[in-house]
Amino acid sequence: MVVWEPAESPKNWFLDDDLFRRFCALIHETTGLFFGENSRYFLEKRIEARVGAVGGVAARDYLNYLRFDTHRDEEWDQLVALITTTETYFMREERQLRCFQRDILPILRQRVAGQKIRIWSAGCSSGEEPYTLAMLVKDSGVPEDSVDIYATDINSRALGKAKEAVYGESAFRVVDRAFKDRWFVACGSGKYQLREEVRQRVTFSRFNLFDMDRYALLPTFDVEIGNDAQIGP
């Protein structure tokens, strides 16, 4: 049970306590993302920005807009892009990934001989995780065309960045220069684009992990990885 208490600071919250709770409940019900008092400032500033973007309606009217308007799906895309964090990098959780490459892939190759190995990167953010998986598959000795990598996220903006596959230095924080030189092409202004041979190995799509009805539409996966899945700000 979560006990809600009136916030003491700042004195001029954009939402009153009841309305803040209602927004938190709706966001959790719709997306699975949880926000509490410790993230109130973060959430309120982003709701305030979207209220202004849709024409400066009252906050309570914006809540109803998210619930009932015929264009609410488009607005949810905008809001989710603001309230989810997309910061990640290549070769995150390296020990886990090397285990996937050395141990899990060879076992799967034997177990599903002649069939596709399906891998799901759930909550893939801006693409670093599924692309890392594609690189590891390429180096594993397992035929690339025997592996399908699916990557999903609720954040449409993050998916757009993932498909573009252009990254700055922060995405390479735990890898060496040789990694960057092998898999990427410099495209100016300190940015690097992933080589096409890796990009084409990953299929991206929008998916809300909290939408239980849509799981029936997914194929059966042999491996599911979700290090970048979002549960809060």
JSON list of N, CA, C and O in Angstrom, two decimals, residues 188-227:
[
{"chain": "A", "resi": 188, "resn": "GLY", "atom": "N", "xyz": [30.26, 12.98, -38.72]},
{"chain": "A", "resi": 188, "resn": "GLY", "atom": "CA", "xyz": [30.45, 14.39, -38.42]},
{"chain": "A", "resi": 188, "resn": "GLY", "atom": "C", "xyz": [29.86, 14.81, -37.09]},
{"chain": "A", "resi": 188, "resn": "GLY", "atom": "O", "xyz": [28.97, 14.15, -36.54]},
{"chain": "A", "resi": 189, "resn": "SER", "atom": "N", "xyz": [30.39, 15.93, -36.55]},
{"chain": "A", "resi": 189, "resn": "SER", "atom": "CA", "xyz": [29.90, 16.52, -35.28]},
{"chain": "A", "resi": 189, "resn": "SER", "atom": "C", "xyz": [29.96, 15.54, -34.12]},
{"chain": "A", "resi": 189, "resn": "SER", "atom": "O", "xyz": [29.10, 15.57, -33.23]},
{"chain": "A", "resi": 190, "resn": "GLY", "atom": "N", "xyz": [30.96, 14.67, -34.12]},
{"chain": "A", "resi": 190, "resn": "GLY", "atom": "CA", "xyz": [31.11, 13.71, -33.03]},
{"chain": "A", "resi": 190, "resn": "GLY", "atom": "C", "xyz": [30.08, 12.61, -33.02]},
{"chain": "A", "resi": 190, "resn": "GLY", "atom": "O", "xyz": [29.89, 11.93, -32.00]},
{"chain": "A", "resi": 191, "resn": "LYS", "atom": "N", "xyz": [29.41, 12.38, -34.14]},
{"chain": "A", "resi": 191, "resn": "LYS", "atom": "CA", "xyz": [28.38, 11.35, -34.25]},
{"chain": "A", "resi": 191, "resn": "LYS", "atom": "C", "xyz": [28.87, 10.20, -35.11]},
{"chain": "A", "resi": 191, "resn": "LYS", "atom": "O", "xyz": [29.69, 10.38, -36.01]},
{"chain": "A", "resi": 192, "resn": "TYR", "atom": "N", "xyz": [28.31, 9.02, -34.84]},
{"chain": "A", "resi": 192, "resn": "TYR", "atom": "CA", "xyz": [28.70, 7.81, -35.57]},
{"chain": "A", "resi": 192, "resn": "TYR", "atom": "C", "xyz": [27.45, 7.02, -35.92]},
{"chain": "A", "resi": 192, "resn": "TYR", "atom": "O", "xyz": [26.57, 6.81, -35.08]},
{"chain": "A", "resi": 193, "resn": "GLN", "atom": "N", "xyz": [27.38, 6.55, -37.17]},
{"chain": "A", "resi": 193, "resn": "GLN", "atom": "CA", "xyz": [26.24, 5.74, -37.59]},
{"chain": "A", "resi": 193, "resn": "GLN", "atom": "C", "xyz": [26.63, 4.28, -37.70]},
{"chain": "A", "resi": 193, "resn": "GLN", "atom": "O", "xyz": [27.67, 3.93, -38.23]},
{"chain": "A", "resi": 194, "resn": "LEU", "atom": "N", "xyz": [25.74, 3.45, -37.18]},
{"chain": "A", "resi": 194, "resn": "LEU", "atom": "CA", "xyz": [25.96, 2.01, -37.22]},
{"chain": "A", "resi": 194, "resn": "LEU", "atom": "C", "xyz": [25.95, 1.51, -38.66]},
{"chain": "A", "resi": 194, "resn": "LEU", "atom": "O", "xyz": [25.14, 1.97, -39.48]},
{"chain": "A", "resi": 195, "resn": "ARG", "atom": "N", "xyz": [26.81, 0.57, -38.95]},
{"chain": "A", "resi": 195, "resn": "ARG", "atom": "CA", "xyz": [26.89, 0.04, -40.31]},
{"chain": "A", "resi": 195, "resn": "ARG", "atom": "C", "xyz": [25.60, -0.69, -40.67]},
{"chain": "A", "resi": 195, "resn": "ARG", "atom": "O", "xyz": [24.96, -1.36, -39.85]},
{"chain": "A", "resi": 196, "resn": "GLU", "atom": "N", "xyz": [25.24, -0.59, -41.94]},
{"chain": "A", "resi": 196, "resn": "GLU", "atom": "CA", "xyz": [23.99, -1.15, -42.44]},
{"chain": "A", "resi": 196, "resn": "GLU", "atom": "C", "xyz": [23.90, -2.66, -42.18]},
{"chain": "A", "resi": 196, "resn": "GLU", "atom": "O", "xyz": [22.81, -3.19, -41.92]},
{"chain": "A", "resi": 197, "resn": "GLU", "atom": "N", "xyz": [25.01, -3.37, -42.25]},
{"chain": "A", "resi": 197, "resn": "GLU", "atom": "CA", "xyz": [24.98, -4.82, -42.07]},
{"chain": "A", "resi": 197, "resn": "GLU", "atom": "C", "xyz": [24.45, -5.23, -40.70]},
{"chain": "A", "resi": 197, "resn": "GLU", "atom": "O", "xyz": [23.91, -6.34, -40.53]},
{"chain": "A", "resi": 198, "resn": "VAL", "atom": "N", "xyz": [24.60, -4.35, -39.71]},
{"chain": "A", "resi": 198, "resn": "VAL", "atom": "CA", "xyz": [24.05, -4.62, -38.38]},
{"chain": "A", "resi": 198, "resn": "VAL", "atom": "C", "xyz": [22.64, -4.08, -38.26]},
{"chain": "A", "resi": 198, "resn": "VAL", "atom": "O", "xyz": [21.74, -4.74, -37.72]},
{"chain": "A", "resi": 199, "resn": "ARG", "atom": "N", "xyz": [22.41, -2.89, -38.77]},
{"chain": "A", "resi": 199, "resn": "ARG", "atom": "CA", "xyz": [21.10, -2.27, -38.68]},
{"chain": "A", "resi": 199, "resn": "ARG", "atom": "C", "xyz": [20.00, -3.15, -39.27]},
{"chain": "A", "resi": 199, "resn": "ARG", "atom": "O", "xyz": [18.89, -3.24, -38.74]},
{"chain": "A", "resi": 200, "resn": "GLN", "atom": "N", "xyz": [20.31, -3.82, -40.37]},
{"chain": "A", "resi": 200, "resn": "GLN", "atom": "CA", "xyz": [19.29, -4.62, -41.05]},
{"chain": "A", "resi": 200, "resn": "GLN", "atom": "C", "xyz": [18.93, -5.91, -40.31]},
{"chain": "A", "resi": 200, "resn": "GLN", "atom": "O", "xyz": [17.96, -6.58, -40.67]},
{"chain": "A", "resi": 201, "resn": "ARG", "atom": "N", "xyz": [19.68, -6.22, -39.25]},
{"chain": "A", "resi": 201, "resn": "ARG", "atom": "CA", "xyz": [19.41, -7.44, -38.50]},
{"chain": "A", "resi": 201, "resn": "ARG", "atom": "C", "xyz": [18.34, -7.27, -37.43]},
{"chain": "A", "resi": 201, "resn": "ARG", "atom": "O", "xyz": [17.91, -8.24, -36.80]},
{"chain": "A", "resi": 202, "resn": "VAL", "atom": "N", "xyz": [17.91, -6.02, -37.19]},
{"chain": "A", "resi": 202, "resn": "VAL", "atom": "CA", "xyz": [16.97, -5.75, -36.09]},
{"chain": "A", "resi": 202, "resn": "VAL", "atom": "C", "xyz": [15.67, -5.17, -36.65]},
{"chain": "A", "resi": 202, "resn": "VAL", "atom": "O", "xyz": [15.69, -4.26, -37.48]},
{"chain": "A", "resi": 203, "resn": "THR", "atom": "N", "xyz": [14.54, -5.68, -36.16]},
{"chain": "A", "resi": 203, "resn": "THR", "atom": "CA", "xyz": [13.23, -5.17, -36.51]},
{"chain": "A", "resi": 203, "resn": "THR", "atom": "C", "xyz": [12.65, -4.42, -35.32]},
{"chain": "A", "resi": 203, "resn": "THR", "atom": "O", "xyz": [12.50, -5.00, -34.23]},
{"chain": "A", "resi": 204, "resn": "PHE", "atom": "N", "xyz": [12.33, -3.14, -35.51]},
{"chain": "A", "resi": 204, "resn": "PHE", "atom": "CA", "xyz": [11.81, -2.31, -34.42]},
{"chain": "A", "resi": 204, "resn": "PHE", "atom": "C", "xyz": [10.31, -2.10, -34.56]},
{"chain": "A", "resi": 204, "resn": "PHE", "atom": "O", "xyz": [9.78, -1.97, -35.68]},
{"chain": "A", "resi": 205, "resn": "SER", "atom": "N", "xyz": [9.62, -2.03, -33.42]},
{"chain": "A", "resi": 205, "resn": "SER", "atom": "CA", "xyz": [8.20, -1.67, -33.43]},
{"chain": "A", "resi": 205, "resn": "SER", "atom": "C", "xyz": [7.81, -1.13, -32.06]},
{"chain": "A", "resi": 205, "resn": "SER", "atom": "O", "xyz": [8.48, -1.40, -31.05]},
{"chain": "A", "resi": 206, "resn": "ARG", "atom": "N", "xyz": [6.72, -0.38, -32.05]},
{"chain": "A", "resi": 206, "resn": "ARG", "atom": "CA", "xyz": [6.23, 0.17, -30.78]},
{"chain": "A", "resi": 206, "resn": "ARG", "atom": "C", "xyz": [5.41, -0.89, -30.05]},
{"chain": "A", "resi": 206, "resn": "ARG", "atom": "O", "xyz": [4.56, -1.56, -30.64]},
{"chain": "A", "resi": 207, "resn": "PHE", "atom": "N", "xyz": [5.66, -1.03, -28.76]},
{"chain": "A", "resi": 207, "resn": "PHE", "atom": "CA", "xyz": [4.93, -2.02, -27.97]},
{"chain": "A", "resi": 207, "resn": "PHE", "atom": "C", "xyz": [4.91, -1.56, -26.52]},
{"chain": "A", "resi": 207, "resn": "PHE", "atom": "O", "xyz": [5.93, -1.20, -25.96]},
{"chain": "A", "resi": 208, "resn": "ASN", "atom": "N", "xyz": [3.73, -1.58, -25.94]},
{"chain": "A", "resi": 208, "resn": "ASN", "atom": "CA", "xyz": [3.54, -1.24, -24.53]},
{"chain": "A", "resi": 208, "resn": "ASN", "atom": "C", "xyz": [3.56, -2.53, -23.72]},
{"chain": "A", "resi": 208, "resn": "ASN", "atom": "O", "xyz": [2.66, -3.36, -23.86]},
{"chain": "A", "resi": 209, "resn": "LEU", "atom": "N", "xyz": [4.57, -2.71, -22.90]},
{"chain": "A", "resi": 209, "resn": "LEU", "atom": "CA", "xyz": [4.69, -3.94, -22.12]},
{"chain": "A", "resi": 209, "resn": "LEU", "atom": "C", "xyz": [3.52, -4.14, -21.16]},
{"chain": "A", "resi": 209, "resn": "LEU", "atom": "O", "xyz": [3.33, -5.24, -20.64]},
{"chain": "A", "resi": 210, "resn": "PHE", "atom": "N", "xyz": [2.75, -3.09, -20.92]},
{"chain": "A", "resi": 210, "resn": "PHE", "atom": "CA", "xyz": [1.64, -3.17, -19.99]},
{"chain": "A", "resi": 210, "resn": "PHE", "atom": "C", "xyz": [0.31, -3.45, -20.70]},
{"chain": "A", "resi": 210, "resn": "PHE", "atom": "O", "xyz": [-0.73, -3.58, -20.06]},
{"chain": "A", "resi": 211, "resn": "ASP", "atom": "N", "xyz": [0.35, -3.56, -22.02]},
{"chain": "A", "resi": 211, "resn": "ASP", "atom": "CA", "xyz": [-0.85, -3.85, -22.79]},
{"chain": "A", "resi": 211, "resn": "ASP", "atom": "C", "xyz": [-0.96, -5.37, -22.97]},
{"chain": "A", "resi": 211, "resn": "ASP", "atom": "O", "xyz": [-0.46, -5.95, -23.94]},
{"chain": "A", "resi": 212, "resn": "MET", "atom": "N", "xyz": [-1.63, -6.01, -22.03]},
{"chain": "A", "resi": 212, "resn": "MET", "atom": "CA", "xyz": [-1.67, -7.47, -21.99]},
{"chain": "A", "resi": 212, "resn": "MET", "atom": "C", "xyz": [-2.31, -8.08, -23.23]},
{"chain": "A", "resi": 212, "resn": "MET", "atom": "O", "xyz": [-1.93, -9.17, -23.67]},
{"chain": "A", "resi": 213, "resn": "ASP", "atom": "N", "xyz": [-3.25, -7.38, -23.83]},
{"chain": "A", "resi": 213, "resn": "ASP", "atom": "CA", "xyz": [-3.97, -7.94, -24.98]},
{"chain": "A", "resi": 213, "resn": "ASP", "atom": "C", "xyz": [-3.05, -8.14, -26.19]},
{"chain": "A", "resi": 213, "resn": "ASP", "atom": "O", "xyz": [-3.29, -9.01, -27.03]},
{"chain": "A", "resi": 214, "resn": "ARG", "atom": "N", "xyz": [-2.00, -7.32, -26.29]},
{"chain": "A", "resi": 214, "resn": "ARG", "atom": "CA", "xyz": [-1.14, -7.39, -27.48]},
{"chain": "A", "resi": 214, "resn": "ARG", "atom": "C", "xyz": [-0.11, -8.51, -27.42]},
{"chain": "A", "resi": 214, "resn": "ARG", "atom": "O", "xyz": [0.52, -8.83, -28.43]},
{"chain": "A", "resi": 215, "resn": "TYR", "atom": "N", "xyz": [0.08, -9.13, -26.27]},
{"chain": "A", "resi": 215, "resn": "TYR", "atom": "CA", "xyz": [1.05, -10.21, -26.18]},
{"chain": "A", "resi": 215, "resn": "TYR", "atom": "C", "xyz": [0.66, -11.39, -27.08]},
{"chain": "A", "resi": 215, "resn": "TYR", "atom": "O", "xyz": [1.53, -12.12, -27.56]},
{"chain": "A", "resi": 216, "resn": "ALA", "atom": "N", "xyz": [-0.62, -11.56, -27.30]},
{"chain": "A", "resi": 216, "resn": "ALA", "atom": "CA", "xyz": [-1.09, -12.66, -28.15]},
{"chain": "A", "resi": 216, "resn": "ALA", "atom": "C", "xyz": [-0.63, -12.47, -29.59]},
{"chain": "A", "resi": 216, "resn": "ALA", "atom": "O", "xyz": [-0.60, -13.44, -30.36]},
{"chain": "A", "resi": 217, "resn": "LEU", "atom": "N", "xyz": [-0.25, -11.25, -29.97]},
{"chain": "A", "resi": 217, "resn": "LEU", "atom": "CA", "xyz": [0.18, -10.97, -31.33]},
{"chain": "A", "resi": 217, "resn": "LEU", "atom": "C", "xyz": [1.66, -11.23, -31.54]},
{"chain": "A", "resi": 217, "resn": "LEU", "atom": "O", "xyz": [2.14, -11.24, -32.68]},
{"chain": "A", "resi": 218, "resn": "LEU", "atom": "N", "xyz": [2.39, -11.44, -30.45]},
{"chain": "A", "resi": 218, "resn": "LEU", "atom": "CA", "xyz": [3.84, -11.65, -30.55]},
{"chain": "A", "resi": 218, "resn": "LEU", "atom": "C", "xyz": [4.16, -13.10, -30.91]},
{"chain": "A", "resi": 218, "resn": "LEU", "atom": "O", "xyz": [3.42, -14.02, -30.52]},
{"chain": "A", "resi": 219, "resn": "PRO", "atom": "N", "xyz": [5.26, -13.33, -31.61]},
{"chain": "A", "resi": 219, "resn": "PRO", "atom": "CA", "xyz": [5.70, -14.71, -31.83]},
{"chain": "A", "resi": 219, "resn": "PRO", "atom": "C", "xyz": [6.28, -15.29, -30.54]},
{"chain": "A", "resi": 219, "resn": "PRO", "atom": "O", "xyz": [6.47, -14.57, -29.56]},
{"chain": "A", "resi": 220, "resn": "THR", "atom": "N", "xyz": [6.58, -16.55, -30.55]},
{"chain": "A", "resi": 220, "resn": "THR", "atom": "CA", "xyz": [7.24, -17.18, -29.40]},
{"chain": "A", "resi": 220, "resn": "THR", "atom": "C", "xyz": [8.73, -16.87, -29.47]},
{"chain": "A", "resi": 220, "resn": "THR", "atom": "O", "xyz": [9.36, -17.07, -30.51]},
{"chain": "A", "resi": 221, "resn": "PHE", "atom": "N", "xyz": [9.29, -16.37, -28.36]},
{"chain": "A", "resi": 221, "resn": "PHE", "atom": "CA", "xyz": [10.70, -15.99, -28.34]},
{"chain": "A", "resi": 221, "resn": "PHE", "atom": "C", "xyz": [11.53, -17.04, -27.60]},
{"chain": "A", "resi": 221, "resn": "PHE", "atom": "O", "xyz": [11.08, -17.64, -26.62]},
{"chain": "A", "resi": 222, "resn": "ASP", "atom": "N", "xyz": [12.74, -17.23, -28.08]},
{"chain": "A", "resi": 222, "resn": "ASP", "atom": "CA", "xyz": [13.69, -18.13, -27.42]},
{"chain": "A", "resi": 222, "resn": "ASP", "atom": "C", "xyz": [14.49, -17.40, -26.34]},
{"chain": "A", "resi": 222, "resn": "ASP", "atom": "O", "xyz": [14.91, -18.01, -25.36]},
{"chain": "A", "resi": 223, "resn": "VAL", "atom": "N", "xyz": [14.71, -16.12, -26.55]},
{"chain": "A", "resi": 223, "resn": "VAL", "atom": "CA", "xyz": [15.45, -15.29, -25.59]},
{"chain": "A", "resi": 223, "resn": "VAL", "atom": "C", "xyz": [14.74, -13.96, -25.45]},
{"chain": "A", "resi": 223, "resn": "VAL", "atom": "O", "xyz": [14.37, -13.34, -26.45]},
{"chain": "A", "resi": 224, "resn": "GLU", "atom": "N", "xyz": [14.55, -13.53, -24.21]},
{"chain": "A", "resi": 224, "resn": "GLU", "atom": "CA", "xyz": [13.98, -12.21, -23.94]},
{"chain": "A", "resi": 224, "resn": "GLU", "atom": "C", "xyz": [14.94, -11.44, -23.03]},
{"chain": "A", "resi": 224, "resn": "GLU", "atom": "O", "xyz": [15.32, -11.93, -21.98]},
{"chain": "A", "resi": 225, "resn": "ILE", "atom": "N", "xyz": [15.31, -10.25, -23.47]},
{"chain": "A", "resi": 225, "resn": "ILE", "atom": "CA", "xyz": [16.22, -9.41, -22.71]},
{"chain": "A", "resi": 225, "resn": "ILE", "atom": "C", "xyz": [15.59, -8.04, -22.57]},
{"chain": "A", "resi": 225, "resn": "ILE", "atom": "O", "xyz": [15.06, -7.50, -23.55]},
{"chain": "A", "resi": 226, "resn": "GLY", "atom": "N", "xyz": [15.65, -7.47, -21.36]},
{"chain": "A", "resi": 226, "resn": "GLY", "atom": "CA", "xyz": [15.02, -6.17, -21.15]},
{"chain": "A", "resi": 226, "resn": "GLY", "atom": "C", "xyz": [15.77, -5.29, -20.17]},
{"chain": "A", "resi": 226, "resn": "GLY", "atom": "O", "xyz": [15.17, -4.70, -19.29]},
{"chain": "A", "resi": 227, "resn": "ASN", "atom": "N", "xyz": [17.07, -5.17, -20.37]},
{"chain": "A", "resi": 227, "resn": "ASN", "atom": "CA", "xyz": [17.85, -4.33, -19.45]},
{"chain": "A", "resi": 227, "resn": "ASN", "atom": "C", "xyz": [17.46, -2.85, -19.51]},
{"chain": "A", "resi": 227, "resn": "ASN", "atom": "O", "xyz": [17.66, -2.10, -18.55]}
]
